[in-house]
Tab-separated table of C-alpha atoms in Angstrom:
chain	number	residue	atom	x	y	z
A	194	MET	CA	225.278	58.609	-125.961
A	195	LEU	CA	227.382	61.331	-127.309
A	196	THR	CA	230.941	60.331	-128.391
A	197	LYS	CA	233.568	62.675	-127.207
A	198	LYS	CA	234.816	64.777	-129.977
A	199	ASN	CA	236.976	67.964	-130.446
A	200	LYS	CA	234.167	69.513	-132.719
A	201	TYR	CA	230.624	68.639	-133.244
A	202	VAL	CA	228.118	68.596	-136.029
A	203	VAL	CA	225.144	70.841	-134.873
A	204	ALA	CA	221.814	71.173	-136.498
A	205	VAL	CA	219.255	73.911	-135.709
A	206	ALA	CA	215.827	73.084	-136.639
A	207	GLY	CA	213.885	76.178	-137.064
A	208	ALA	CA	217.025	78.070	-138.033
A	209	THR	CA	215.105	80.972	-139.600
A	210	GLY	CA	212.766	81.813	-136.601
A	211	ALA	CA	213.461	84.141	-133.816
A	212	VAL	CA	214.706	81.598	-131.337
A	213	GLY	CA	216.568	79.482	-134.054
A	214	ARG	CA	218.533	82.642	-135.208
A	215	GLU	CA	219.511	83.404	-131.754
A	216	MET	CA	220.814	79.845	-131.216
A	217	VAL	CA	223.040	80.291	-134.334
A	218	SER	CA	224.220	83.538	-133.050
A	219	ILE	CA	224.941	82.210	-129.575
A	220	LEU	CA	226.774	79.193	-130.726
A	221	GLU	CA	229.064	81.490	-132.470
A	222	GLU	CA	229.374	83.993	-129.554
A	223	ARG	CA	230.286	81.164	-127.067
A	224	ASP	CA	232.691	79.570	-129.385
A	225	PHE	CA	230.953	76.199	-129.182
A	226	PRO	CA	233.022	73.656	-130.891
A	227	VAL	CA	230.918	73.162	-134.215
A	228	SER	CA	232.691	71.409	-137.001
A	229	GLU	CA	229.588	71.905	-139.424
A	230	LEU	CA	226.279	73.851	-138.804
A	231	VAL	CA	223.288	72.215	-140.431
A	232	PRO	CA	220.500	74.944	-140.480
A	233	LEU	CA	216.995	73.403	-141.143
A	234	ALA	CA	213.737	74.986	-141.651
A	235	SER	CA	210.416	74.517	-143.383
A	236	GLU	CA	210.077	74.257	-147.202
A	237	ARG	CA	209.556	77.963	-147.710
A	238	SER	CA	212.761	78.836	-146.123
A	239	GLU	CA	215.008	76.171	-147.874
A	240	GLY	CA	217.765	77.623	-149.854
A	241	GLU	CA	217.855	80.993	-147.842
A	242	ARG	CA	221.426	81.776	-146.260
A	243	ILE	CA	222.179	82.423	-142.793
A	244	GLU	CA	225.699	83.805	-141.573
A	245	PHE	CA	227.704	81.539	-139.259
A	246	CYS	CA	231.479	82.259	-138.395
A	247	GLY	CA	231.918	84.479	-141.341
A	248	LYS	CA	230.339	82.151	-143.808
A	249	ASN	CA	226.986	82.059	-145.554
A	250	VAL	CA	225.535	78.611	-144.831
A	251	VAL	CA	222.434	77.443	-146.878
A	252	VAL	CA	219.477	76.397	-145.013
A	253	LYS	CA	218.257	72.798	-145.893
A	254	ARG	CA	214.694	71.441	-145.671
A	255	LEU	CA	213.540	69.900	-142.204
A	256	THR	CA	212.964	66.098	-143.072
A	257	LYS	CA	213.434	62.962	-141.150
A	258	ASP	CA	216.546	62.134	-143.289
A	259	ALA	CA	218.447	65.659	-142.375
A	260	PHE	CA	219.910	64.376	-139.374
A	261	LYS	CA	222.450	61.853	-140.781
A	262	GLY	CA	225.730	62.388	-139.134
A	263	VAL	CA	224.457	65.159	-136.797
A	264	ASP	CA	225.589	64.941	-133.256
A	265	ILE	CA	223.581	67.607	-131.614
A	266	ALA	CA	220.186	68.784	-132.746
A	267	LEU	CA	218.787	71.945	-131.384
A	268	PHE	CA	215.038	72.167	-132.013
A	269	SER	CA	212.900	75.486	-132.124
A	270	ALA	CA	210.479	74.511	-134.730
A	271	GLY	CA	207.335	74.177	-132.699
A	272	GLY	CA	205.688	71.246	-130.868
A	273	GLU	CA	204.045	69.470	-133.786
A	274	ARG	CA	207.488	69.323	-135.915
A	275	SER	CA	209.298	68.249	-132.593
A	276	LEU	CA	206.800	65.326	-132.180
A	277	GLU	CA	207.318	64.615	-135.941
A	278	PHE	CA	211.059	64.875	-136.352
A	279	ALA	CA	212.799	64.708	-133.005
A	280	PRO	CA	212.444	60.876	-132.724
A	281	ALA	CA	213.857	60.479	-136.272
A	282	ALA	CA	216.888	62.634	-135.181
A	283	VAL	CA	217.414	60.205	-132.271
A	284	GLN	CA	217.224	57.166	-134.527
A	285	SER	CA	219.836	58.995	-136.620
A	286	GLY	CA	222.053	59.043	-133.646
A	287	SER	CA	221.738	62.785	-132.615
A	288	ILE	CA	220.866	64.114	-129.186
A	289	VAL	CA	217.838	66.406	-129.388
A	290	ILE	CA	217.602	69.572	-127.124
A	291	ASP	CA	213.883	70.636	-127.542
A	292	ASN	CA	212.653	74.137	-127.147
A	293	SER	CA	209.062	73.266	-127.327
A	294	SER	CA	206.465	71.921	-124.990
A	295	ALA	CA	206.195	68.688	-126.615
A	296	PHE	CA	208.455	66.587	-124.349
A	297	ARG	CA	208.729	68.709	-121.132
A	298	MET	CA	206.451	66.675	-118.955
A	299	ASP	CA	207.327	63.270	-120.394
A	300	PRO	CA	208.790	61.470	-117.351
A	301	LYS	CA	211.490	59.807	-119.407
A	302	VAL	CA	212.777	63.257	-120.688
A	303	PRO	CA	214.966	65.542	-118.526
A	304	LEU	CA	213.694	69.166	-118.097
A	305	VAL	CA	216.697	71.169	-117.727
A	306	VAL	CA	217.935	74.573	-116.317
A	307	PRO	CA	221.821	74.338	-115.980
A	308	GLU	CA	222.040	76.385	-113.105
A	309	VAL	CA	219.482	74.373	-111.480
A	310	ASN	CA	219.499	70.818	-112.350
A	311	PRO	CA	222.492	69.974	-114.755
A	312	HIS	CA	222.570	66.385	-113.011
A	313	ALA	CA	219.231	65.620	-114.833
A	314	ILE	CA	221.052	65.698	-118.078
A	315	ALA	CA	222.578	62.307	-117.555
A	316	GLY	CA	218.959	60.622	-117.596
A	317	HIS	CA	218.389	61.321	-121.107
A	318	SER	CA	217.554	58.868	-123.677
A	319	GLY	CA	218.209	60.965	-126.667
A	320	ILE	CA	215.856	64.104	-126.002
A	321	ILE	CA	216.440	66.773	-123.392
A	322	ALA	CA	213.623	69.307	-123.035
A	323	ASN	CA	214.175	73.049	-122.494
A	324	PRO	CA	211.674	74.602	-120.157
A	325	ASN	CA	209.330	77.373	-120.690
A	326	CYS	CA	210.819	80.856	-121.160
A	327	SER	CA	209.018	82.242	-118.007
A	328	THR	CA	209.799	79.124	-115.827
A	329	ILE	CA	213.631	79.416	-116.610
A	330	GLY	CA	213.969	82.995	-115.594
A	331	MET	CA	212.066	82.458	-112.319
A	332	LEU	CA	214.009	79.317	-111.353
A	333	VAL	CA	217.534	80.649	-111.989
A	334	ALA	CA	216.677	83.125	-109.276
A	335	LEU	CA	214.533	80.937	-107.000
A	336	LYS	CA	216.742	77.887	-106.640
A	337	PRO	CA	219.511	79.502	-104.541
A	338	LEU	CA	216.840	80.785	-102.236
A	339	HIS	CA	215.275	77.310	-102.225
A	340	ASP	CA	218.518	75.722	-101.219
A	341	ALA	CA	219.078	78.085	-98.365
A	342	ALA	CA	215.489	78.244	-96.956
A	343	GLN	CA	213.205	75.616	-98.355
A	344	ILE	CA	210.532	77.397	-100.582
A	345	LYS	CA	207.099	76.348	-99.726
A	346	ARG	CA	204.871	78.505	-102.034
A	347	ILE	CA	205.362	80.579	-105.105
A	348	VAL	CA	203.023	83.059	-106.409
A	349	VAL	CA	204.095	84.491	-109.743
A	350	THR	CA	202.425	87.114	-112.143
A	351	THR	CA	204.379	87.519	-115.538
A	352	PHE	CA	204.568	90.314	-117.828
A	353	GLN	CA	205.790	88.638	-121.015
A	354	SER	CA	206.803	90.213	-124.230
A	355	VAL	CA	205.298	89.699	-127.690
A	356	SER	CA	208.546	88.048	-128.904
A	357	GLY	CA	207.359	84.893	-126.877
A	358	THR	CA	204.623	84.516	-129.653
A	359	GLY	CA	207.114	85.119	-132.659
A	360	LYS	CA	207.853	87.464	-135.589
A	361	LYS	CA	204.158	87.929	-136.337
A	362	ALA	CA	203.409	89.185	-132.922
A	363	ILE	CA	206.313	91.635	-132.968
A	364	ASP	CA	205.141	93.139	-136.262
A	365	GLU	CA	201.514	93.292	-134.859
A	366	LEU	CA	202.611	95.493	-131.961
A	367	ALA	CA	204.798	97.648	-134.264
A	368	GLN	CA	201.925	98.086	-136.679
A	369	GLN	CA	199.300	98.696	-134.217
A	370	VAL	CA	201.289	101.237	-132.452
A	371	VAL	CA	201.703	103.174	-135.686
A	372	ALA	CA	198.364	102.840	-136.890
A	373	LEU	CA	197.061	104.393	-133.498
A	374	LEU	CA	199.554	107.168	-133.360
A	375	ASN	CA	198.172	108.205	-136.890
A	376	PHE	CA	194.594	107.650	-135.871
A	377	LYS	CA	194.036	104.728	-138.038
A	378	ASP	CA	192.133	101.471	-137.154
A	379	ILE	CA	194.221	98.611	-136.108
A	380	GLU	CA	194.146	95.063	-137.489
A	381	LYS	CA	194.148	92.074	-134.914
A	382	LYS	CA	195.439	88.782	-136.206
A	383	VAL	CA	197.817	87.290	-133.620
A	384	TYR	CA	196.139	88.154	-130.421
A	385	PRO	CA	192.223	88.310	-129.713
A	386	HIS	CA	192.455	91.949	-128.497
A	387	GLN	CA	194.672	95.093	-129.239
A	388	ILE	CA	197.960	94.495	-127.781
A	389	ALA	CA	199.400	98.015	-128.260
A	390	PHE	CA	199.045	100.161	-125.030
A	391	ASN	CA	197.148	97.105	-123.495
A	392	CYS	CA	197.735	94.167	-121.240
A	393	LEU	CA	196.082	90.803	-122.092
A	394	PRO	CA	195.880	88.299	-119.205
A	395	HIS	CA	195.673	85.607	-121.621
A	396	ILE	CA	198.753	83.332	-122.884
A	397	ASP	CA	197.903	80.180	-124.702
A	398	ALA	CA	194.426	78.457	-124.282
A	399	PHE	CA	192.240	78.614	-121.271
A	400	LEU	CA	191.732	75.199	-119.375
A	401	GLU	CA	188.857	73.741	-117.651
A	402	ASN	CA	190.182	75.015	-114.317
A	403	GLY	CA	190.292	78.505	-115.457
A	404	TYR	CA	193.897	78.934	-115.811
A	405	THR	CA	195.820	79.025	-119.205
A	406	LYS	CA	198.239	76.388	-120.430
A	407	GLU	CA	201.009	78.873	-119.812
A	408	GLU	CA	200.189	79.371	-116.357
A	409	MET	CA	200.131	75.426	-115.656
A	410	LYS	CA	203.255	74.888	-117.660
A	411	MET	CA	204.896	77.256	-115.026
A	412	VAL	CA	203.175	75.075	-112.142
A	413	HIS	CA	204.122	71.633	-113.536
A	414	GLU	CA	207.495	72.506	-114.793
A	415	THR	CA	208.651	74.150	-111.638
A	416	LYS	CA	207.908	71.160	-109.608
A	417	LYS	CA	209.614	68.730	-112.099
A	418	ILE	CA	212.880	70.987	-112.422
A	419	MET	CA	213.131	71.706	-108.538
A	420	GLU	CA	212.429	67.898	-108.084
A	421	ASP	CA	210.047	68.853	-105.265
A	422	ASP	CA	206.237	68.379	-105.691
A	423	SER	CA	205.526	69.862	-102.258
A	424	ILE	CA	206.055	73.250	-103.596
A	425	GLY	CA	202.806	75.236	-104.032
A	426	VAL	CA	202.878	77.202	-107.399
A	427	THR	CA	200.118	79.529	-108.624
A	428	ALA	CA	200.520	81.676	-111.840
A	429	THR	CA	198.872	84.574	-113.708
A	430	THR	CA	200.559	85.127	-117.062
A	431	VAL	CA	200.055	88.361	-118.852
A	432	ARG	CA	201.040	89.519	-122.380
A	433	VAL	CA	202.274	93.057	-122.460
A	434	PRO	CA	203.085	95.576	-125.268
A	435	VAL	CA	207.006	95.134	-124.981
A	436	PHE	CA	209.078	93.681	-127.847
A	437	ARG	CA	211.518	91.627	-125.961
A	438	CYS	CA	212.217	90.382	-122.234
A	439	HIS	CA	209.835	88.689	-119.803
A	440	SER	CA	209.180	90.353	-116.448
A	441	GLU	CA	207.932	88.639	-113.322
A	442	SER	CA	206.560	89.593	-109.946
A	443	VAL	CA	207.391	86.648	-107.836
A	444	ASN	CA	206.205	86.197	-103.962
A	445	ILE	CA	207.664	83.147	-102.206
A	446	GLU	CA	206.971	81.669	-98.717
A	447	THR	CA	209.960	79.856	-97.053
A	448	GLU	CA	210.292	77.359	-94.235
A	449	LYS	CA	213.241	79.384	-92.967
A	450	LYS	CA	213.306	83.125	-92.453
A	451	LEU	CA	215.366	84.927	-94.911
A	452	THR	CA	215.918	88.701	-94.747
A	453	ALA	CA	216.164	90.679	-97.866
A	454	ASN	CA	219.754	91.422	-97.300
A	455	GLU	CA	220.428	87.708	-96.811
A	456	ALA	CA	218.575	87.058	-100.110
A	457	ARG	CA	220.616	89.651	-101.834
A	458	ALA	CA	223.829	88.025	-100.662
A	459	ILE	CA	222.725	84.432	-101.780
A	460	LEU	CA	221.758	85.825	-105.346
A	461	SER	CA	224.859	87.845	-105.696
A	462	ALA	CA	226.785	84.618	-105.565
A	463	ALA	CA	224.329	82.544	-107.569
A	464	PRO	CA	225.277	81.488	-111.132
A	465	GLY	CA	223.549	83.354	-113.934
A	466	VAL	CA	221.937	85.755	-111.553
A	467	LEU	CA	222.832	89.595	-111.561
A	468	VAL	CA	221.343	91.375	-108.407
A	469	TYR	CA	220.137	94.872	-109.772
A	470	ASP	CA	218.612	96.396	-106.723
A	471	ASP	CA	218.678	99.979	-105.358
A	472	PRO	CA	215.396	101.530	-105.707
A	473	LYS	CA	216.382	104.870	-103.900
A	474	ARG	CA	218.587	105.538	-107.040
A	475	ASN	CA	215.808	103.985	-109.262
A	476	ILE	CA	218.016	100.879	-109.985
A	477	TYR	CA	215.706	97.850	-110.720
A	478	PRO	CA	215.546	95.488	-113.671
A	479	LEU	CA	214.036	96.920	-116.607
A	480	ALA	CA	213.163	94.812	-119.834
A	481	ILE	CA	214.976	97.508	-122.027
A	482	ASP	CA	218.129	96.966	-120.167
A	483	VAL	CA	218.079	93.376	-119.860
A	484	SER	CA	217.371	92.857	-123.554
A	485	GLY	CA	220.403	91.058	-125.110
A	486	LYS	CA	221.888	89.951	-121.907
A	487	ASP	CA	222.508	86.501	-120.681
A	488	GLU	CA	222.059	86.842	-116.990
A	489	THR	CA	218.587	86.820	-115.039
A	490	TYR	CA	218.301	90.234	-113.324
A	491	VAL	CA	216.736	90.387	-109.946
A	492	GLY	CA	215.596	93.579	-108.066
A	493	ARG	CA	213.013	94.969	-105.551
A	494	ILE	CA	213.978	92.323	-103.200
A	495	ARG	CA	211.969	92.965	-100.048
A	496	GLU	CA	210.284	91.046	-97.081
A	497	ASP	CA	206.584	90.372	-97.549
A	498	GLU	CA	205.324	92.043	-94.172
A	499	SER	CA	201.975	89.919	-94.447
A	500	ILE	CA	203.659	86.531	-93.446
A	501	PRO	CA	206.477	85.555	-91.155
A	502	ASN	CA	208.902	84.052	-93.823
A	503	GLY	CA	208.018	85.632	-97.258
A	504	LEU	CA	210.042	87.520	-99.838
A	505	ASN	CA	208.995	89.626	-102.894
A	506	LEU	CA	211.286	89.771	-105.976
A	507	TRP	CA	211.192	91.238	-109.492
A	508	ILE	CA	212.777	89.115	-111.995
A	509	VAL	CA	213.594	90.074	-115.579
A	510	SER	CA	215.269	87.908	-118.372
A	511	ASP	CA	215.599	87.874	-122.145
A	512	ASN	CA	213.158	85.358	-123.151
A	513	LEU	CA	214.910	84.763	-126.523
A	514	ARG	CA	218.081	84.161	-124.732
A	515	LYS	CA	218.210	82.664	-121.505
A	516	GLY	CA	214.542	81.978	-121.847
A	517	ALA	CA	215.137	79.781	-124.944
A	518	ALA	CA	218.377	79.844	-127.110
A	519	LEU	CA	220.846	80.397	-124.720
A	520	ASN	CA	219.596	77.572	-122.199
A	521	ALA	CA	219.557	75.208	-124.941
A	522	VAL	CA	223.349	75.925	-125.866
A	523	GLN	CA	224.114	75.744	-122.101
A	524	ILE	CA	222.483	72.312	-122.077
A	525	ALA	CA	224.714	71.468	-125.002
A	526	GLU	CA	227.722	72.578	-123.303
A	527	GLU	CA	227.004	70.429	-120.205
A	528	LEU	CA	226.448	67.551	-122.640
A	529	ILE	CA	229.731	67.869	-124.168
A	530	ARG	CA	231.644	68.198	-120.846
């Protein structure tokens, strides 16, 4: 249980990574009550300095003893490190908010999107899981529609940026683009195929059922967060040559009829959602416009004419912010309330 304080000691595990740096930045932006920031990373980043609230803070090595005196630990250091170090952080008295997939489907660990199921936080036993970046963006937009009309089925195709894989993938895309425009051979290290000017229907490992782990994460996480196993979910996840922001084409079938205008009105009043939908004026969400934004943008809202109660939506969110770092900080904000 978190003791109520005016300010909290906050650790960021994986502080030098793309999401970790975003976490540090968002803590400062949102004026989270931090008495001391404890940035943690692997041995190779130990001793680096990161800026927080006008000060240079030294990065410490991530160890099991690093969490003494820490109130809240934001983890973005990968699943293996979460499994190794999160239980030690809890033993030290910290509450862990973990961005990896390590604990998401553990029935004892809440999986939380604050706009969707903030009540689940109360059931934690020291660890709270941050969902997959694609799941977060989709459910921020779909939960208000589910509350209004009861979603029966979701069909989603994602168009996910390379930053979802990390800095090496960002560098690989940039290097391949430069090489191709200069008529040089490309190098493939992060992805099995060329990512520049290409789309890869392959995110994470393939499973026996023909789906990838990323696709099945969206299926299982949606049911857990929405607290409704009756919702049918099927996903195709695609890596695209975009640096930042995930886009999703989402089709839903509902019990109750919702017109496109009704859906726009519901989403316009929904927390964390920005309706950006006027196709006649070429207004619809674009990754380059949503980058750096906190809201989940929704556009291309239209009725599915192939079924009585269906809608199509185009959803875009910043995978490093709302899809990861921001959602974790929002969970921490709910926690201290």
